[in-house]
Amino acid sequence: MAQQPQAAMAYDEYGRPFIIVREQARKTRTHGLEAIKSHILAARTVSNIVRTSLGPRGLDKILISPDGEITVTNDGATILGQMEVEHQIAKLLVQLSRSQDDEIGDGTTGVVVLAGALLEQSEELLDRGIHPMRIADGFERACAVAVKELDRIADVVEFSVENTENLLKTAMTSLGSKIVSKDHQHFAQMAVDAVMIVADLERKDVPFDMIKVTGKVGGSLADTSLVKGVVIDKDMSHPQMPRTVHDAKIAILTCPFEPPRPKTKHKLDITSVEEYRKLQAYEKGKFEDMIKRVKDTGANLVICQWGFDDEANSLLMANDLPAVRWVGGPEIELIAIATQGRIVPRFEDLSAEKLGKAGVVREITFGTTRDKMIVIEECANSKAVTILVRGSNKMIVDEAKRALHDAICVVRNLVVNNRVVYGGGAAEISCSLAVSKAADEIPSIEQYAMRAFASALDAIPLALAENSGLSPIETLAEVKSRQVMEGNSKLGIDCNGRGENDMKKQFVYDPLISKRQQYLLATQMVRAILKIDDVITAGAMDE
């Protein structure tokens, strides 16, 4: 009788894939080879889902959340993060892509594909009867050889504040596989400009919190712009306030424009008209005192974290004090950093030196929908930038924001370490050849595992060729033989059909630290999976 498969892949009503691992007679424990194989199967299934998203011709996935939110993306970390994975080993792969995303920001799909390929290879070795720890040791040795080879073939890319051409090419490689690839020159330029404005080149540091990426539906991707300042999704609190303030001196307040109230529950009995008038006069006096305190410092714009009622609003208007209300905490902090102002928690603390300074603050309107945003430009601290992403719908805006995040991370990685390897599978093929060569010189059984590692590295160029509509095995064989014959480690898969395999001429660059991180993370993860030989599920016995 044919044995039933151990697992099956199914889709729920939202189209999200999940893996069903077949239970056998309510068994709560799997151990030995059987456990390792079921783990490998789960991990391979997850890695096959993102495999088709690899490379410039990779396809997108549509993910629908339980409340009907749609996400269209080919970013490995986003796909795996939004898939509700139940299997314990599959969850490790999700965390693997997240750690690549947190550390490097790009290469999240490649790291999962590599881990899946390594597990596929280790399954064959287990069938030959090789002990899982010997396989893991072989993989560790092979990984060390591959990382050494990456160091050997890496090139240094020169860049400066004036000459950012190489950074631009690397950012364009990252964006080539994303939904914005039609405008990738424009987006790459914005990513490079944003990083170069905020980067501290001496310390090789890029403060990410100074780059804000915000989106607004409407317009096309080409309308996306880089603002050297801060953009907040708010408008002036009163429609008759001026739309533009030049030489702005900004009072940044986290206290509300309202009369003080007792902190405890309070009740005020008013029994006569005079008392009511007194209260009204008291409130008005308080408001006028607040506005006078602001005016006395020389401020000509108020940004407040809280709201204020109509009376305060009309008084601000009457006193020629434009104001913006309900500005969120992170935005208030960014404005304070950008304008070199201080956040003031009480009106009594206001003073002229605590005001933020900006050359121009203006309100911009979009289309016919009366949507408004406030732009603060020419700030005292010029190292704050905002990228305002436009797109025809929320889905595209979100994906463009994710693509920009990846591109900004790639440029940041080059500022931190300006060595690159070549993309298009060129680095993987080169490392695969180096590992195969090293395996022949090792007398112990680890040589089998090292050869398997070399084959697993080939999975990346194979997937790239497959996603580009080329014949994968023929293409890989041809490029590999050319690398050996010509001794040129820059030859990779020609995904865009340009008739040129030299990735240096095609300007397909990957930061060295990104590739190195991929190999190390995938190898560590596979070692962890091979070490597990027993799964005991508590409380699943059903007598």
XYZ file of C-alpha atoms in Angstrom:
543
model
C 0.000 0.000 0.000
C 1.342 3.458 -0.905
C 2.285 5.469 2.124
C 0.309 8.662 2.650
C 2.315 11.870 2.550
C 3.380 13.219 5.939
C 2.092 16.718 5.234
C -0.137 18.559 2.846
C -0.380 22.199 1.909
C -3.831 23.764 2.029
C -5.320 27.246 1.787
C -7.836 28.838 4.131
C -10.775 30.979 2.997
C -8.521 34.046 2.724
C -6.097 32.268 0.405
C -3.328 32.054 3.032
C -1.277 28.882 2.722
C -0.831 26.644 5.745
C 0.667 23.213 6.288
C -1.281 20.285 7.650
C 1.003 17.702 9.235
C -0.898 14.399 9.366
C -1.413 12.948 12.788
C -0.928 9.218 13.091
C -3.275 7.615 15.565
C -3.121 10.629 17.900
C 0.588 10.166 18.373
C 2.013 12.990 20.481
C 5.637 12.201 20.047
C 7.843 11.998 16.991
C 11.494 11.290 17.425
C 14.675 10.361 15.638
C 14.892 10.649 11.873
C 11.142 10.888 11.524
C 11.066 14.124 13.567
C 13.916 15.687 11.606
C 12.256 14.787 8.307
C 8.908 16.262 9.320
C 10.721 19.476 10.301
C 12.575 19.576 7.016
C 9.301 19.127 5.136
C 7.627 22.000 6.998
C 10.579 24.330 6.443
C 10.874 23.422 2.762
C 7.191 24.115 2.196
C 7.572 27.603 3.667
C 10.704 28.302 1.667
C 8.965 27.182 -1.562
C 6.264 29.811 -0.977
C 8.728 32.723 -1.078
C 11.006 31.129 -3.673
C 8.987 32.495 -6.591
C 9.405 36.040 -5.216
C 13.180 36.051 -5.660
C 14.884 38.355 -8.133
C 13.847 41.154 -10.503
C 11.317 38.912 -12.232
C 9.974 37.493 -8.953
C 6.222 37.385 -8.529
C 4.168 39.092 -5.825
C 1.958 37.467 -3.219
C -1.402 38.766 -2.089
C -2.067 38.343 1.625
C -5.505 38.934 3.111
C -5.719 39.529 6.850
C -8.642 38.229 8.954
C -10.328 41.643 8.774
C -10.034 41.778 4.989
C -6.956 44.040 4.722
C -5.071 43.328 1.493
C -1.268 43.349 1.282
C 0.470 42.789 -2.049
C 4.192 42.263 -1.640
C 7.236 40.263 -2.637
C 9.228 41.191 0.461
C 10.142 37.881 2.128
C 9.869 39.195 5.698
C 6.429 40.720 5.061
C 5.060 37.566 3.385
C 6.224 35.295 6.195
C 5.296 37.782 8.909
C 1.678 37.992 7.697
C 1.220 34.288 7.047
C -0.168 32.685 10.158
C 2.256 29.802 10.447
C 1.312 27.179 13.034
C 4.143 24.661 12.707
C 6.877 25.200 15.286
C 9.761 24.755 12.831
C 8.114 26.887 10.148
C 7.929 29.642 12.779
C 11.735 29.499 13.029
C 11.948 30.386 9.329
C 9.650 33.358 9.893
C 11.976 34.558 12.673
C 14.973 33.921 10.406
C 13.660 36.324 7.770
C 12.742 38.835 10.486
C 16.243 38.805 11.942
C 17.715 39.381 8.445
C 15.256 42.271 8.034
C 16.153 43.798 11.416
C 19.903 43.449 10.976
C 20.353 44.170 7.260
C 16.956 45.246 5.900
C 17.300 43.478 2.543
C 17.861 39.867 1.395
C 14.974 38.442 3.420
C 13.733 36.192 0.592
C 17.200 34.880 -0.273
C 17.979 33.800 3.296
C 14.793 31.682 3.498
C 15.387 30.118 0.065
C 18.954 29.228 1.090
C 17.817 27.687 4.397
C 15.176 25.646 2.524
C 17.766 24.409 0.029
C 20.194 23.422 2.795
C 17.474 21.401 4.509
C 16.536 19.733 1.222
C 20.157 18.675 0.758
C 20.488 17.460 4.342
C 17.480 15.181 3.847
C 19.362 13.271 1.142
C 22.386 12.932 3.437
C 20.205 11.637 6.279
C 18.825 8.987 3.888
C 22.407 7.851 3.319
C 22.716 7.303 7.053
C 24.999 10.227 7.902
C 24.529 11.499 11.445
C 22.731 14.869 11.632
C 25.478 16.481 13.731
C 28.141 15.451 11.201
C 26.016 17.136 8.519
C 25.725 20.289 10.650
C 29.511 20.322 11.233
C 30.121 19.959 7.503
C 27.741 22.854 6.818
C 29.589 25.024 9.371
C 32.924 24.309 7.683
C 31.455 24.959 4.253
C 29.923 28.226 5.474
C 33.334 29.374 6.723
C 34.812 28.605 3.267
C 31.937 30.469 1.544
C 32.336 33.560 3.753
C 36.092 33.564 3.078
C 35.367 33.370 -0.659
C 32.924 36.301 -0.358
C 35.713 38.331 1.245
C 38.031 37.413 -1.623
C 35.668 38.354 -4.445
C 34.264 41.510 -2.768
C 35.023 44.853 -4.408
C 35.266 48.179 -2.643
C 32.906 50.806 -4.032
C 34.081 54.352 -3.655
C 31.585 57.069 -2.861
C 31.527 60.538 -1.407
C 28.897 63.189 -0.758
C 29.426 64.512 -4.309
C 29.813 61.169 -6.071
C 27.023 58.770 -5.139
C 26.767 56.902 -8.448
C 27.788 53.533 -6.960
C 25.324 53.876 -4.081
C 22.612 54.629 -6.629
C 23.392 51.446 -8.604
C 23.204 49.300 -5.460
C 19.899 50.879 -4.432
C 18.561 50.235 -7.956
C 19.504 46.536 -7.621
C 17.459 46.345 -4.426
C 14.467 48.092 -6.016
C 14.637 46.091 -9.250
C 12.520 43.271 -7.810
C 9.889 45.543 -6.255
C 6.612 46.996 -7.501
C 8.333 50.368 -8.013
C 10.805 48.958 -10.551
C 9.238 51.160 -13.285
C 10.423 54.263 -11.411
C 13.363 52.642 -9.669
C 15.876 55.290 -10.768
C 13.744 57.992 -9.101
C 13.207 55.961 -5.924
C 16.867 54.896 -5.697
C 17.945 58.534 -6.024
C 15.618 59.494 -3.162
C 16.920 56.673 -0.957
C 20.543 57.716 -1.613
C 19.803 61.431 -1.060
C 17.937 60.711 2.180
C 20.779 58.597 3.586
C 23.502 61.036 2.500
C 21.688 63.959 4.169
C 21.392 62.239 7.563
C 24.570 60.081 7.478
C 27.565 60.770 9.669
C 30.286 59.608 7.259
C 33.113 59.963 9.787
C 31.448 57.650 12.301
C 29.943 55.521 9.494
C 26.560 55.825 11.116
C 23.073 56.451 9.700
C 20.433 57.520 12.260
C 17.303 55.897 10.865
C 14.897 57.845 13.051
C 15.786 60.992 11.082
C 14.334 59.515 7.881
C 10.566 59.399 7.934
C 8.673 57.640 5.151
C 5.046 58.668 4.945
C 2.417 57.929 2.302
C -0.608 59.609 0.799
C -2.977 57.872 -1.613
C -3.442 59.757 -4.878
C -1.142 60.695 -7.728
C 1.282 58.214 -9.234
C 4.504 56.660 -7.944
C 6.444 59.197 -10.005
C 4.982 62.007 -7.833
C 6.820 60.647 -4.781
C 9.085 63.362 -3.437
C 11.878 63.881 -0.931
C 11.261 66.763 1.476
C 14.284 68.166 3.300
C 12.322 68.658 6.481
C 9.283 67.166 8.199
C 5.848 66.384 6.739
C 2.891 65.924 9.105
C -0.541 64.716 8.074
C -2.384 67.616 9.727
C -3.724 71.033 8.738
C -3.934 74.450 10.376
C -6.512 74.401 13.153
C -8.515 77.333 11.735
C -9.413 77.663 8.036
C -8.526 81.395 8.014
C -5.047 81.002 9.440
C -2.203 81.785 7.013
C -1.208 78.868 4.789
C 2.497 79.731 4.842
C 4.715 80.970 7.652
C 8.192 82.261 6.754
C 11.037 82.364 9.305
C 8.913 80.256 11.599
C 9.651 80.289 15.321
C 7.771 77.257 16.565
C 6.428 76.699 20.079
C 6.226 72.918 20.530
C 3.727 72.211 23.303
C 2.571 69.046 25.031
C 0.127 70.955 27.272
C -3.474 71.548 26.184
C -4.904 74.997 25.437
C -7.611 74.832 28.107
C -8.182 76.215 31.623
C -6.726 74.120 34.461
C -9.027 71.507 35.937
C -8.869 69.700 39.269
C -7.321 66.279 38.789
C -10.042 64.548 40.856
C -13.688 64.204 39.834
C -15.175 67.643 40.254
C -18.545 69.288 40.159
C -19.163 72.994 39.834
C -22.512 74.434 40.843
C -23.463 77.656 39.126
C -26.540 79.260 40.625
C -26.604 82.714 39.089
C -25.783 84.543 35.870
C -22.981 86.496 37.593
C -21.201 83.293 38.596
C -21.462 82.021 35.026
C -20.047 85.283 33.701
C -17.246 85.118 36.243
C -16.382 81.590 35.079
C -16.469 82.711 31.457
C -14.237 85.686 32.225
C -11.860 83.404 34.175
C -11.627 80.986 31.255
C -11.089 83.794 28.762
C -8.452 85.336 31.034
C -6.649 82.004 31.242
C -6.723 81.584 27.441
C -5.443 85.136 26.919
C -2.674 84.531 29.456
C -1.622 81.358 27.611
C -1.608 83.102 24.249
C 0.294 86.089 25.732
C 2.958 83.731 27.112
C 3.376 82.197 23.650
C 3.434 85.603 21.905
C 5.943 87.018 24.416
C 8.548 84.438 23.409
C 8.337 85.667 19.805
C 6.711 82.461 18.493
C 4.711 82.760 15.278
C 3.497 79.128 15.022
C 2.185 76.743 17.669
C 2.367 72.956 17.336
C 0.351 71.267 20.047
C 0.119 67.578 20.954
C -3.427 68.010 22.248
C -6.549 69.628 20.883
C -8.114 72.929 21.847
C -11.710 74.026 21.720
C -13.272 76.609 19.422
C -12.799 79.477 21.855
C -9.050 78.901 22.070
C -8.957 78.429 18.315
C -10.679 81.755 17.577
C -8.436 83.555 20.089
C -5.348 82.102 18.417
C -6.761 83.255 15.089
C -7.479 86.763 16.481
C -3.917 86.991 17.817
C -2.343 85.976 14.492
C -0.934 82.757 15.921
C -1.266 79.935 13.391
C -1.586 76.592 15.187
C -1.556 72.861 14.425
C -3.297 70.514 16.853
C -3.357 66.769 17.569
C 0.231 66.162 16.398
C 1.316 62.660 17.535
C 4.205 61.940 19.911
C 6.781 60.587 17.398
C 6.055 63.490 15.007
C 6.428 66.054 17.816
C 9.836 64.536 18.641
C 10.914 64.623 14.995
C 9.838 68.274 14.667
C 11.768 69.126 17.840
C 14.917 67.397 16.518
C 14.574 68.985 13.063
C 13.911 72.539 14.275
C 16.244 72.258 17.287
C 13.388 73.302 19.551
C 12.498 71.992 22.992
C 9.246 70.213 23.791
C 7.522 72.348 26.442
C 5.212 70.596 28.941
C 3.900 73.754 30.722
C 3.148 77.299 29.556
C 5.196 78.649 32.475
C 8.326 76.990 31.028
C 8.088 78.716 27.631
C 11.039 80.893 26.687
C 12.523 82.241 23.460
C 15.495 79.814 23.442
C 13.136 76.828 23.553
C 11.504 77.694 20.221
C 12.225 75.639 17.128
C 13.316 77.434 13.962
C 12.407 76.697 10.343
C 12.751 78.703 7.137
C 9.254 78.026 5.889
C 6.217 76.106 7.117
C 3.491 75.630 4.525
C 0.254 73.785 4.132
C -0.106 71.823 0.917
C -3.363 70.565 -0.584
C -3.794 67.390 -2.605
C -6.164 67.019 -5.524
C -9.811 67.894 -5.059
C -10.345 65.976 -1.821
C -9.344 68.887 0.487
C -6.683 66.633 1.975
C -4.005 68.793 3.539
C -0.543 68.240 4.955
C 1.940 70.542 6.674
C 5.506 70.714 5.410
C 8.264 72.144 7.620
C 11.305 72.979 5.475
C 14.704 74.705 5.786
C 14.956 73.501 9.389
C 17.699 74.572 11.794
C 18.941 70.974 11.859
C 19.123 70.064 8.196
C 19.604 66.349 8.939
C 15.909 65.449 9.023
C 14.206 64.277 5.843
C 10.804 62.937 4.909
C 9.918 60.901 1.844
C 6.312 61.441 0.809
C 5.180 58.398 -1.171
C 2.267 58.799 -3.594
C 0.404 55.991 -5.345
C -2.949 55.152 -6.877
C -4.102 53.031 -3.925
C -3.130 52.153 -0.360
C -1.737 48.775 -1.423
C 0.787 50.325 -3.810
C 1.739 53.080 -1.329
C 2.426 50.467 1.380
C 4.523 48.311 -0.936
C 6.448 51.365 -2.173
C 7.185 52.281 1.476
C 8.515 48.751 2.095
C 10.626 48.944 -1.086
C 12.069 52.285 -0.010
C 12.878 50.868 3.414
C 14.884 48.083 1.736
C 16.704 50.545 -0.531
C 17.526 52.890 2.360
C 18.859 49.903 4.343
C 21.085 48.866 1.415
C 22.566 52.355 1.114
C 23.053 52.451 4.903
C 24.893 49.107 4.754
C 27.270 50.526 2.154
C 27.924 53.598 4.301
C 28.774 51.256 7.193
C 30.839 48.882 5.022
C 31.455 49.894 1.415
C 32.353 46.448 0.063
C 30.035 44.754 -2.428
C 29.703 41.376 -4.070
C 27.917 40.876 -7.367
C 24.280 39.839 -7.552
C 22.405 37.709 -10.061
C 23.651 34.569 -8.301
C 27.286 35.386 -9.231
C 28.478 35.358 -5.604
C 26.611 32.101 -4.880
C 28.081 30.325 -7.917
C 31.572 31.508 -6.980
C 31.154 30.339 -3.355
C 29.654 27.046 -4.537
C 32.765 26.370 -6.653
C 35.064 27.290 -3.747
C 33.193 25.002 -1.337
C 33.243 22.076 -3.832
C 36.994 22.534 -4.271
C 37.546 22.630 -0.485
C 35.374 19.516 -0.002
C 37.734 17.424 -2.169
C 40.581 18.155 0.226
C 38.767 16.946 3.367
C 39.258 13.270 4.249
C 36.401 12.942 6.775
C 32.716 12.337 6.137
C 32.015 16.103 6.334
C 33.026 16.364 2.686
C 29.578 15.018 1.737
C 27.918 17.761 3.746
C 30.197 20.363 2.176
C 29.250 19.205 -1.314
C 25.605 19.388 -0.266
C 26.208 22.989 0.893
C 27.665 23.793 -2.525
C 24.558 22.340 -4.208
C 22.318 24.335 -1.863
C 24.060 27.573 -2.849
C 23.109 26.799 -6.440
C 19.433 27.051 -5.397
C 19.604 30.868 -5.533
C 20.797 31.181 -9.180
C 18.433 28.308 -10.096
C 15.471 30.169 -8.574
C 16.543 33.414 -10.282
C 16.730 31.674 -13.661
C 13.411 29.922 -13.119
C 11.637 33.142 -12.099
C 13.060 34.897 -15.153
C 11.564 32.314 -17.495
C 14.934 30.796 -18.443
C 15.714 27.095 -18.408
C 17.216 26.865 -14.893
C 19.616 23.919 -15.131
C 21.025 24.807 -18.571
C 21.494 28.469 -17.610
C 23.243 27.614 -14.344
C 25.489 25.015 -15.991
C 26.554 27.499 -18.663
C 27.322 30.353 -16.234
C 29.127 28.002 -13.838
C 31.370 26.593 -16.534
C 32.139 30.111 -17.769
C 33.113 31.185 -14.246
C 35.560 28.257 -14.055
C 36.928 28.681 -17.587
C 37.299 32.464 -17.494
C 38.073 32.723 -13.757
C 35.576 35.602 -13.608
C 33.544 35.617 -10.379
C 31.297 38.417 -11.655
C 29.308 36.215 -14.039
C 25.716 35.607 -12.963
C 22.224 34.941 -14.313
C 21.034 37.479 -16.863
C 17.548 37.919 -15.359
C 16.551 40.974 -17.370
C 17.520 39.445 -20.716
C 20.149 42.080 -21.541
C 22.445 39.574 -23.239
C 25.231 40.228 -20.720
C 26.184 37.889 -17.868
C 28.813 40.130 -16.310
C 27.050 41.589 -13.277
C 29.584 44.395 -12.933
C 28.589 45.679 -16.374
C 24.919 45.296 -15.451
C 25.589 47.110 -12.147
C 23.958 44.413 -10.022
C 25.537 44.977 -6.614
C 24.777 43.449 -3.213
C 26.388 44.712 0.007
C 28.936 42.212 1.332
C 27.552 42.344 4.897
C 24.084 41.420 3.581
C 25.329 38.280 1.772
C 27.565 37.243 4.651
C 24.680 37.604 7.097
C 22.462 35.456 4.844
C 24.950 32.565 4.824
C 25.652 32.715 8.555
C 21.998 32.995 9.593
C 20.822 30.203 7.269
C 23.611 27.852 8.445
C 22.922 28.527 12.140
C 19.223 27.946 11.606
C 19.759 24.635 9.746
C 22.097 23.475 12.504
C 19.385 24.204 15.074
C 16.806 22.206 13.099
C 19.144 19.222 12.578
C 19.843 19.112 16.334
C 16.169 18.548 17.209
C 15.331 14.839 17.184
C 12.352 14.667 19.493
C 9.056 16.543 19.592
C 6.820 15.958 22.575
C 3.476 17.689 22.405
C 2.048 18.230 25.869
C -1.624 17.665 26.535
C -2.535 16.196 23.177
C -3.384 12.742 24.564
C -7.088 12.094 24.331
C -8.059 9.034 26.299
